[in-house]
Amino acid sequence: MSQSALARTVGVTPKTVERWVADASRAPHPGTREDVSAALGVGADMLWPRAVRDVIKTGPEREIVDAYPYRNACPTSVWSRLIDGAEREITFAGYTNYFLWQEQSRLSDRLRAKASAGCKVRFLIGDPASDVTRRREEIEGVPLTVGTRIRITLDALRRMGAVEGLEARFSDDHIALSVFSFDDEMLVTPHLSSLLGHESPMLHLRRLGTTGCSTGSRGT
């Protein structure tokens, strides 16, 4: 069955079906899942195992949406959905945040629009001239240094100009942990040994209560 035929059968747009195929973390409502399952003759637990696991989980682990062996394994579509879907607050607490400008098209325009709509946008960035940054550069030993990556982010922010609702500040406290939050969802990366940021594992968390995994990460 083609994507357009499936869309007609279950009463959704072809674009919706395309999103299901492109982003495994995106699942339709339970009723629609059953319709798709019937149309394809495949169990919903096979089509959307994560959605089924979310229903079954009862403890704090229910807040774990997904786990990636390294940050680059997370589809850029997930980042795009989280950025574009946030309404209250977006926080980029990566030490350099450099990769965002490389992987997200028109990021500056999108963040400016978010801030204009009342969404708080915050950047927490390492100081390119600090001793912590210099030590990290010695550990990584790569041509594109930590300080250079930070300065690329600073330049991108400078080019955005003064934007009400967007703020950025320096901090060395998060050198070992990157936290990217979007309303009630988060992407968290603990930095291991000499691994670069994109080589470190990452968790996708969704806040469902006040005592789960995401609450602890927000307190870092």
XYZ file of N, CA and C in Angstrom, residues 10-161:
456
model
N -7.194 5.877 6.187
C -7.358 6.187 7.617
C -7.796 7.629 7.868
N -7.949 8.410 6.781
C -8.482 9.759 6.927
C -7.512 10.801 7.421
N -6.254 10.712 6.979
C -5.265 11.739 7.320
C -4.643 12.257 6.030
N -3.825 13.276 6.130
C -3.168 13.819 4.942
C -1.933 12.989 4.601
N -1.536 12.972 3.329
C -0.300 12.276 2.955
C 0.918 12.804 3.724
N 0.908 14.111 4.035
C 2.023 14.695 4.780
C 2.134 14.070 6.166
N 1.005 13.772 6.776
C 1.012 13.136 8.100
C 1.666 11.767 8.034
N 1.333 10.994 7.011
C 1.939 9.673 6.849
C 3.436 9.804 6.613
N 3.835 10.803 5.845
C 5.264 11.039 5.601
C 5.992 11.297 6.917
N 5.368 12.045 7.822
C 5.997 12.341 9.116
C 6.145 11.071 9.944
N 5.146 10.196 9.904
C 5.254 8.931 10.636
C 6.449 8.129 10.141
N 6.626 8.113 8.835
C 7.709 7.319 8.235
C 9.071 7.951 8.529
N 9.136 9.280 8.474
C 10.418 9.970 8.637
C 10.896 10.024 10.075
N 9.963 10.032 11.027
C 10.319 10.204 12.440
C 9.656 9.102 13.260
N 10.458 8.112 13.666
C 9.915 6.959 14.384
C 9.352 7.340 15.753
N 9.744 8.505 16.293
C 9.235 8.909 17.602
C 7.851 9.539 17.508
N 7.421 9.820 16.298
C 6.098 10.439 16.100
C 5.057 9.342 15.872
N 4.050 9.262 16.720
C 3.016 8.236 16.606
C 1.644 8.887 16.600
N 0.708 8.333 15.822
C -0.652 8.894 15.800
C -1.399 8.579 17.087
N -2.583 9.159 17.221
C -3.426 8.878 18.387
C -3.835 7.406 18.381
N -4.147 6.856 19.559
C -4.458 5.416 19.648
C -5.493 4.939 18.633
N -6.557 5.736 18.435
C -7.582 5.323 17.490
C -7.059 5.209 16.070
N -6.244 6.183 15.684
C -5.658 6.159 14.348
C -4.654 5.025 14.215
N -3.920 4.737 15.303
C -2.983 3.613 15.268
C -3.713 2.316 14.950
N -4.876 2.143 15.552
C -5.656 0.930 15.303
C -6.128 0.866 13.855
N -6.524 2.022 13.300
C -6.967 2.062 11.906
C -5.819 1.709 10.954
N -4.636 2.259 11.240
C -3.465 1.965 10.411
C -3.100 0.492 10.524
N -3.146 -0.027 11.743
C -2.824 -1.429 11.977
C -3.754 -2.340 11.177
N -5.041 -1.999 11.180
C -6.017 -2.808 10.443
C -5.789 -2.704 8.940
N -5.471 -1.492 8.471
C -5.272 -1.286 7.038
C -4.051 -2.035 6.521
N -3.007 -2.095 7.336
C -1.765 -2.739 6.906
C -1.679 -4.201 7.318
N -2.562 -4.617 8.224
C -2.511 -5.993 8.691
C -1.300 -6.278 9.557
N -0.829 -5.246 10.254
C 0.344 -5.358 11.119
C -0.020 -4.806 12.489
N 0.378 -5.491 13.550
C 0.064 -5.052 14.897
C 0.639 -3.691 15.226
N -0.108 -2.896 16.009
C 0.367 -1.568 16.406
C 1.658 -1.649 17.195
N 1.849 -2.756 17.925
C 3.071 -2.900 18.704
C 4.291 -3.083 17.807
N 4.083 -3.509 16.578
C 5.185 -3.624 15.619
C 5.433 -2.302 14.910
N 4.366 -1.567 14.640
C 4.495 -0.298 13.924
C 5.027 0.814 14.821
N 4.521 0.863 16.066
C 4.914 1.936 16.992
C 5.242 1.351 18.356
N 6.330 0.591 18.448
C 6.670 -0.046 19.729
C 6.904 0.952 20.847
N 7.425 2.132 20.511
C 7.696 3.112 21.564
C 6.403 3.600 22.199
N 5.385 3.829 21.362
C 4.101 4.287 21.898
C 3.499 3.236 22.823
N 3.643 1.972 22.440
C 3.138 0.888 23.273
C 3.919 0.821 24.583
N 5.254 0.983 24.509
C 6.071 0.954 25.727
C 5.691 2.096 26.662
N 5.369 3.269 26.083
C 4.979 4.408 26.912
C 3.729 4.095 27.721
N 2.813 3.337 27.126
C 1.574 2.980 27.813
C 1.847 1.974 28.923
N 2.755 1.029 28.649
C 3.030 -0.046 29.596
C 3.852 0.443 30.786
N 4.824 1.343 30.558
C 5.696 1.808 31.636
C 4.891 2.527 32.712
N 5.279 2.309 33.967
C 4.597 2.962 35.081
C 5.555 3.730 35.986
N 6.842 3.470 35.914
C 7.824 4.126 36.772
C 8.473 5.317 36.101
N 9.528 5.863 36.734
C 10.222 7.022 36.172
C 10.776 6.777 34.776
N 11.065 5.498 34.428
C 11.616 5.212 33.111
C 10.632 5.530 31.991
N 9.368 5.752 32.339
C 8.397 6.108 31.317
C 8.758 7.442 30.664
N 9.524 8.253 31.376
C 9.919 9.541 30.827
C 11.007 9.419 29.764
N 11.606 8.253 29.630
C 12.633 8.058 28.606
C 11.946 7.762 27.277
N 11.956 8.730 26.391
C 11.337 8.571 25.082
C 12.217 7.720 24.182
N 13.525 7.988 24.229
C 14.460 7.239 23.395
C 15.864 7.395 23.952
N 16.735 6.487 23.550
C 18.150 6.541 23.929
C 18.981 6.331 22.674
N 19.997 7.161 22.504
C 20.844 7.088 21.318
C 22.285 6.794 21.738
N 22.994 5.931 21.015
C 24.377 5.602 21.380
C 25.316 6.791 21.237
N 24.950 7.736 20.396
C 25.715 8.973 20.249
C 24.769 10.039 19.723
N 25.118 11.312 19.961
C 24.191 12.404 19.647
C 23.809 12.442 18.176
N 24.745 12.166 17.288
C 24.453 12.226 15.858
C 23.469 11.163 15.401
N 23.195 10.168 16.253
C 22.226 9.130 15.889
C 20.794 9.642 16.019
N 20.603 10.741 16.705
C 19.272 11.333 16.837
C 18.940 12.072 15.545
N 17.842 11.745 14.886
C 17.488 12.399 13.617
C 17.350 13.910 13.774
N 17.787 14.652 12.768
C 17.631 16.107 12.812
C 16.155 16.497 12.854
N 15.283 15.607 12.370
C 13.848 15.892 12.400
C 13.330 15.956 13.836
N 13.949 15.198 14.750
C 13.552 15.257 16.159
C 13.899 16.621 16.731
N 15.118 17.085 16.462
C 15.525 18.421 16.912
C 14.586 19.480 16.328
N 14.280 19.361 15.040
C 13.406 20.346 14.400
C 12.032 20.369 15.045
N 11.482 19.174 15.315
C 10.161 19.108 15.931
C 10.164 19.750 17.313
N 11.206 19.487 18.096
C 11.275 20.037 19.449
C 11.437 21.554 19.422
N 12.295 22.041 18.543
C 12.510 23.490 18.443
C 11.244 24.190 17.977
N 10.666 23.694 16.899
C 9.499 24.360 16.313
C 8.233 24.173 17.144
N 8.184 23.106 17.950
C 6.991 22.839 18.738
C 6.967 23.507 20.098
N 8.123 23.996 20.577
C 8.175 24.625 21.898
C 7.402 25.940 21.896
N 6.704 26.195 22.994
C 5.917 27.417 23.111
C 6.329 28.279 24.301
N 6.857 27.650 25.374
C 7.167 28.402 26.596
C 8.646 28.710 26.745
N 9.486 27.691 26.579
C 10.924 27.926 26.783
C 11.777 26.947 26.000
N 12.883 27.458 25.511
C 13.906 26.650 24.838
C 15.233 27.008 25.486
N 15.955 26.000 25.930
C 17.272 26.235 26.516
C 18.306 25.367 25.820
N 19.343 25.990 25.294
C 20.458 25.283 24.688
C 21.649 25.390 25.640
N 21.846 24.358 26.455
C 22.943 24.357 27.419
C 23.992 23.342 26.994
N 24.476 23.509 25.777
C 25.620 22.742 25.312
C 26.852 23.611 25.488
N 28.027 23.010 25.611
C 29.195 23.841 25.909
C 29.535 24.764 24.739
N 29.352 24.287 23.501
C 29.617 25.143 22.337
C 28.339 25.442 21.554
N 27.388 24.516 21.520
C 26.160 24.648 20.719
C 26.446 24.828 19.229
N 27.673 24.545 18.849
C 28.122 24.770 17.467
C 27.306 23.985 16.446
N 27.013 22.727 16.758
C 26.373 21.850 15.790
C 24.984 22.331 15.385
N 24.317 23.069 16.259
C 22.966 23.533 15.957
C 22.924 24.371 14.691
N 23.912 25.234 14.542
C 23.940 26.127 13.380
C 24.291 25.367 12.104
N 24.943 24.224 12.254
C 25.315 23.419 11.093
C 24.179 22.509 10.634
N 23.350 22.055 11.574
C 22.359 21.029 11.263
C 20.928 21.546 11.121
N 20.645 22.734 11.658
C 19.291 23.266 11.608
C 19.220 24.473 10.668
N 18.520 24.301 9.573
C 18.425 25.381 8.594
C 17.622 26.557 9.152
N 18.066 27.753 8.807
C 17.386 28.993 9.206
C 17.130 29.059 10.713
N 18.068 28.552 11.495
C 17.861 28.502 12.943
C 17.664 29.893 13.532
N 18.451 30.843 13.095
C 18.339 32.200 13.639
C 16.943 32.763 13.422
N 16.409 32.607 12.212
C 15.067 33.118 11.916
C 14.021 32.410 12.756
N 14.181 31.104 12.926
C 13.199 30.328 13.689
C 13.215 30.724 15.164
N 14.420 30.939 15.718
C 14.516 31.325 17.121
C 14.014 32.751 17.333
N 14.280 33.610 16.378
C 13.776 34.977 16.474
C 12.247 34.976 16.480
N 11.644 34.130 15.641
C 10.186 34.039 15.598
C 9.637 33.471 16.904
N 10.351 32.489 17.465
C 9.918 31.913 18.738
C 9.911 32.984 19.834
N 10.992 33.731 19.924
C 11.094 34.765 20.946
C 10.009 35.831 20.756
N 9.736 36.184 19.519
C 8.707 37.190 19.236
C 7.323 36.714 19.649
N 7.144 35.386 19.628
C 5.847 34.803 20.006
C 5.725 34.588 21.513
N 6.751 34.990 22.279
C 6.687 34.876 23.734
C 7.405 33.691 24.326
N 8.104 32.921 23.503
C 8.874 31.775 23.997
C 10.250 32.263 24.453
N 10.643 31.925 25.670
C 11.954 32.309 26.174
C 13.022 31.413 25.550
N 14.039 32.018 24.974
C 15.128 31.277 24.334
C 16.421 31.622 25.052
N 17.085 30.600 25.596
C 18.299 30.837 26.378
C 19.447 29.972 25.890
N 20.622 30.563 25.848
C 21.847 29.851 25.507
C 22.790 29.901 26.705
N 23.325 28.744 27.078
C 24.361 28.648 28.101
C 25.597 28.122 27.386
N 26.658 28.919 27.367
C 27.814 28.630 26.525
C 29.093 28.702 27.353
N 30.056 27.860 27.025
C 31.351 27.932 27.684
C 32.109 29.189 27.295
N 32.952 29.662 28.193
C 33.785 30.843 27.917
C 34.966 30.402 27.052
N 35.109 30.945 25.842
C 36.191 30.491 24.960
C 37.590 30.790 25.487
N 37.690 31.727 26.435
C 39.003 32.099 26.963
C 39.297 31.492 28.331
N 38.444 30.623 28.828
C 38.612 30.098 30.184
C 39.612 28.944 30.228
N 40.110 28.670 31.429
C 41.016 27.533 31.629
C 40.306 26.205 31.362
N 39.024 26.137 31.706
C 38.251 24.914 31.463
C 38.208 24.611 29.973
N 37.993 25.643 29.171
C 37.957 25.462 27.715
C 39.321 25.022 27.191
N 40.370 25.622 27.685
C 41.721 25.253 27.220
C 42.054 23.808 27.581
N 41.661 23.391 28.772
C 41.915 22.002 29.170
C 41.121 21.036 28.287
N 39.904 21.416 27.955
C 39.089 20.562 27.091
C 39.702 20.455 25.696
N 40.269 21.542 25.230
C 40.920 21.525 23.919
C 42.119 20.578 23.908
N 42.849 20.555 25.018
C 43.992 19.642 25.124
C 43.535 18.192 25.100
N 42.399 17.916 25.753
C 41.872 16.550 25.786
C 41.407 16.118 24.395
N 40.667 16.986 23.710
C 40.116 16.626 22.403
C 41.199 16.567 21.327
N 42.071 17.554 21.304
C 43.163 17.565 20.334
C 42.719 17.530 18.884
N 41.688 18.333 18.540
C 41.190 18.368 17.163
C 41.402 19.772 16.582
N 41.522 19.883 15.238
C 41.764 21.194 14.617
C 40.660 22.214 14.884
N 39.394 21.758 14.846
C 38.289 22.665 15.118
C 38.101 22.717 16.633
N 38.803 23.629 17.260
C 38.903 23.648 18.719
C 37.588 24.039 19.394
N 37.533 23.764 20.688
C 36.359 24.124 21.475
C 36.133 25.627 21.419
N 37.212 26.397 21.590
C 37.093 27.855 21.557
C 36.569 28.352 20.217
N 37.017 27.750 19.137
C 36.544 28.137 17.806
C 35.070 27.836 17.639
N 34.650 26.674 18.117
C 33.237 26.300 17.995
C 32.354 27.243 18.817
N 32.842 27.630 19.999
C 32.084 28.587 20.811
C 31.970 29.926 20.078
N 33.067 30.378 19.486
C 33.058 31.681 18.798
C 32.130 31.671 17.590
N 31.956 30.522 16.953
C 31.005 30.430 15.841
C 29.588 30.659 16.356
N 29.275 30.068 17.514
C 27.962 30.295 18.120
C 27.790 31.750 18.520
N 28.816 32.330 19.131
C 28.739 33.731 19.540
C 28.534 34.646 18.337
N 29.202 34.328 17.228
C 29.051 35.133 16.014
C 27.628 35.015 15.471
N 27.071 33.802 15.495
C 25.700 33.608 15.018
C 24.711 34.397 15.872
N 24.927 34.399 17.188
C 24.053 35.158 18.087
C 24.216 36.662 17.869
N 25.448 37.086 17.637
C 25.689 38.513 17.388
C 24.965 38.966 16.125
N 24.992 38.128 15.109
C 24.332 38.471 13.846
C 22.817 38.574 13.999
N 22.272 37.890 14.999
C 20.835 37.980 15.230
C 20.429 39.346 15.769
N 21.379 40.065 16.369
C 21.074 41.365 16.936
C 20.325 41.239 18.251
